Coordinates of C-alpha atoms in Angstrom, one line a residue:
X62 CA -70.7 -31.7 -4.2
X63 CA -68.1 -28.9 -4.6
X64 CA -65.3 -28.3 -2.2
X65 CA -65.8 -24.9 -0.5
X66 CA -62.2 -24.4 0.2
X67 CA -60.3 -22.1 -2.0
X68 CA -57.5 -23.6 -4.2
X69 CA -54.1 -23.7 -2.6
X70 CA -51.8 -20.9 -3.6
X71 CA -48.3 -21.8 -4.6
X72 CA -45.6 -20.5 -2.2
X73 CA -44.4 -17.0 -3.0
X74 CA -41.2 -17.0 -5.2
X75 CA -38.0 -16.5 -3.3
X76 CA -36.0 -13.4 -4.0
X77 CA -33.2 -14.1 -6.5
X78 CA -30.4 -13.6 -3.9
X79 CA -32.2 -15.8 -1.3
X80 CA -32.5 -18.6 -3.9
X81 CA -28.9 -18.3 -4.9
X82 CA -27.7 -18.2 -1.3
X83 CA -29.7 -21.4 -0.5
X84 CA -27.9 -23.2 -3.2
X85 CA -24.5 -24.7 -2.4
X86 CA -23.0 -22.6 -5.2
X87 CA -23.9 -19.6 -3.1
X88 CA -21.0 -20.1 -0.7
X89 CA -18.7 -17.5 -2.3
X90 CA -21.6 -15.0 -2.2
X91 CA -22.3 -15.8 1.4
X92 CA -18.6 -15.3 2.2
X93 CA -18.5 -12.0 0.3
X94 CA -21.6 -10.7 2.2
X95 CA -20.0 -11.9 5.5
X96 CA -16.7 -10.1 4.7
X97 CA -18.6 -7.0 3.7
X98 CA -20.4 -7.0 7.1
X99 CA -17.1 -7.5 8.9
X100 CA -15.5 -4.7 7.0
X101 CA -18.5 -2.5 8.0
X102 CA -18.1 -3.4 11.7
X103 CA -14.3 -2.9 11.7
X104 CA -14.2 0.3 9.7
X105 CA -15.1 2.6 12.7
X106 CA -12.0 1.2 14.5
X107 CA -9.7 2.4 11.7
X108 CA -8.0 5.8 12.0
X109 CA -10.3 8.3 10.3
X110 CA -7.8 9.3 7.6
X111 CA -7.2 5.7 6.7
X112 CA -10.8 4.4 6.5
X113 CA -11.3 5.5 2.9
X114 CA -8.1 3.9 1.8
X115 CA -8.4 0.4 3.3
X116 CA -10.8 -2.5 2.9
X117 CA -11.0 -5.9 4.6
X118 CA -10.3 -8.5 1.9
X119 CA -10.2 -11.8 3.8
X120 CA -10.2 -13.5 7.2
X121 CA -8.2 -16.8 7.2
X122 CA -6.7 -18.9 10.0
X123 CA -6.6 -16.0 12.4
X124 CA -5.3 -13.5 9.9
X125 CA -7.1 -10.3 8.9
X126 CA -6.1 -9.4 5.4
X127 CA -6.6 -5.7 4.4
X128 CA -6.0 -4.1 1.0
X129 CA -4.9 -0.5 0.8
X130 CA -4.4 1.8 -2.2
X131 CA -0.9 3.2 -1.5
X132 CA 2.1 2.2 0.5
X133 CA 1.7 5.1 3.0
X134 CA -1.7 3.6 4.1
X135 CA -0.1 0.2 4.5
X136 CA 2.3 1.7 7.0
X137 CA -0.4 3.5 8.9
X138 CA -2.6 0.4 9.0
X139 CA 0.2 -1.7 10.3
X140 CA 0.8 0.9 13.2
X141 CA -3.0 0.5 14.0
X142 CA -2.8 -3.3 14.0
X143 CA -3.1 -3.8 17.8
X144 CA -6.3 -1.8 18.0
X145 CA -7.8 -3.4 14.9
X146 CA -7.0 -6.9 16.2
X147 CA -8.6 -6.1 19.5
X148 CA -11.7 -4.8 17.7
X149 CA -11.9 -8.0 15.6
X150 CA -11.6 -10.1 18.8
X151 CA -14.4 -8.1 20.4
X152 CA -16.8 -9.1 17.6
X153 CA -15.9 -12.7 17.9
X154 CA -13.1 -13.3 15.4
X155 CA -10.1 -15.3 16.4
X156 CA -7.7 -12.7 15.0
X157 CA -4.0 -13.0 15.8
X158 CA -2.3 -11.3 12.9
X159 CA -2.9 -8.4 10.5
X160 CA -1.7 -8.6 6.9
X161 CA -1.8 -5.6 4.7
X162 CA -1.5 -5.7 0.9
X163 CA -1.2 -2.8 -1.5
X164 CA -3.5 -2.7 -4.5
X165 CA -2.0 -2.1 -7.9
X166 CA -4.8 0.4 -8.8
X167 CA -6.7 2.9 -6.6
X168 CA -9.7 1.4 -4.9
X169 CA -13.1 2.5 -6.1
X170 CA -15.3 4.7 -3.8
X171 CA -17.3 2.7 -1.4
X172 CA -21.1 2.7 -2.2
X173 CA -21.9 4.3 1.2
X174 CA -19.4 7.1 0.5
X175 CA -21.1 8.0 -2.8
X176 CA -24.5 8.1 -1.1
X177 CA -23.4 10.4 1.7
X178 CA -22.3 13.2 -0.7
X179 CA -25.2 15.5 -1.5
X180 CA -25.6 16.6 -5.1
X181 CA -24.4 20.0 -5.9
X182 CA -27.1 22.7 -6.2
X183 CA -27.9 24.8 -9.3
X184 CA -26.7 27.9 -7.5
X185 CA -23.4 26.3 -6.6
X186 CA -23.0 25.1 -10.2
X187 CA -23.5 28.6 -11.5
X188 CA -21.0 30.0 -9.1
X189 CA -18.4 27.4 -10.0
X190 CA -18.9 28.2 -13.7
X191 CA -18.5 31.9 -13.0
X192 CA -15.3 31.3 -11.1
X193 CA -13.9 29.1 -13.8
X194 CA -14.8 31.7 -16.4
X195 CA -13.1 34.4 -14.4
X196 CA -9.9 32.3 -14.4
X197 CA -10.0 31.8 -18.1
X198 CA -10.7 35.5 -19.0
X199 CA -7.6 37.3 -20.1
X200 CA -6.4 40.3 -18.2
X201 CA -6.2 43.4 -20.4
X202 CA -2.7 44.8 -20.8
X203 CA -3.6 48.4 -19.9
X204 CA -5.3 47.4 -16.7
X205 CA -4.9 49.4 -13.5
X206 CA -4.3 46.1 -11.7
X207 CA -0.9 45.7 -13.2
X208 CA 1.9 47.5 -11.3

């Protein structure tokens, strides 16, 4: 007598990231994902000119640690500290201090910033090449343009 039930299928494989996050070794990855999410939520509260130059690097014992790419942005971020700390508290962080560090090298463009820039069209590329060529073309000596 045969069993009419179909054979049991093994459970679907987990996505690689899910499997890694389930492992205790995934704690640093979980923390990086959490910090990235916090950075995404706090970024709208930064002054618009500063948002591209600052990134949340850590949250530790009530301190928000930001990294900026130049000393001028460090100063501007420190002036915005009360608003940023209020925003952090509004999303549930126990934030009492803002620490700003300056990176030694310029920070890379954020992935979302690269995606929001549309590619340049063929027509725009042709016009840019023509403008560049006109800048490189020598002006004849006997030209009426010279006065």
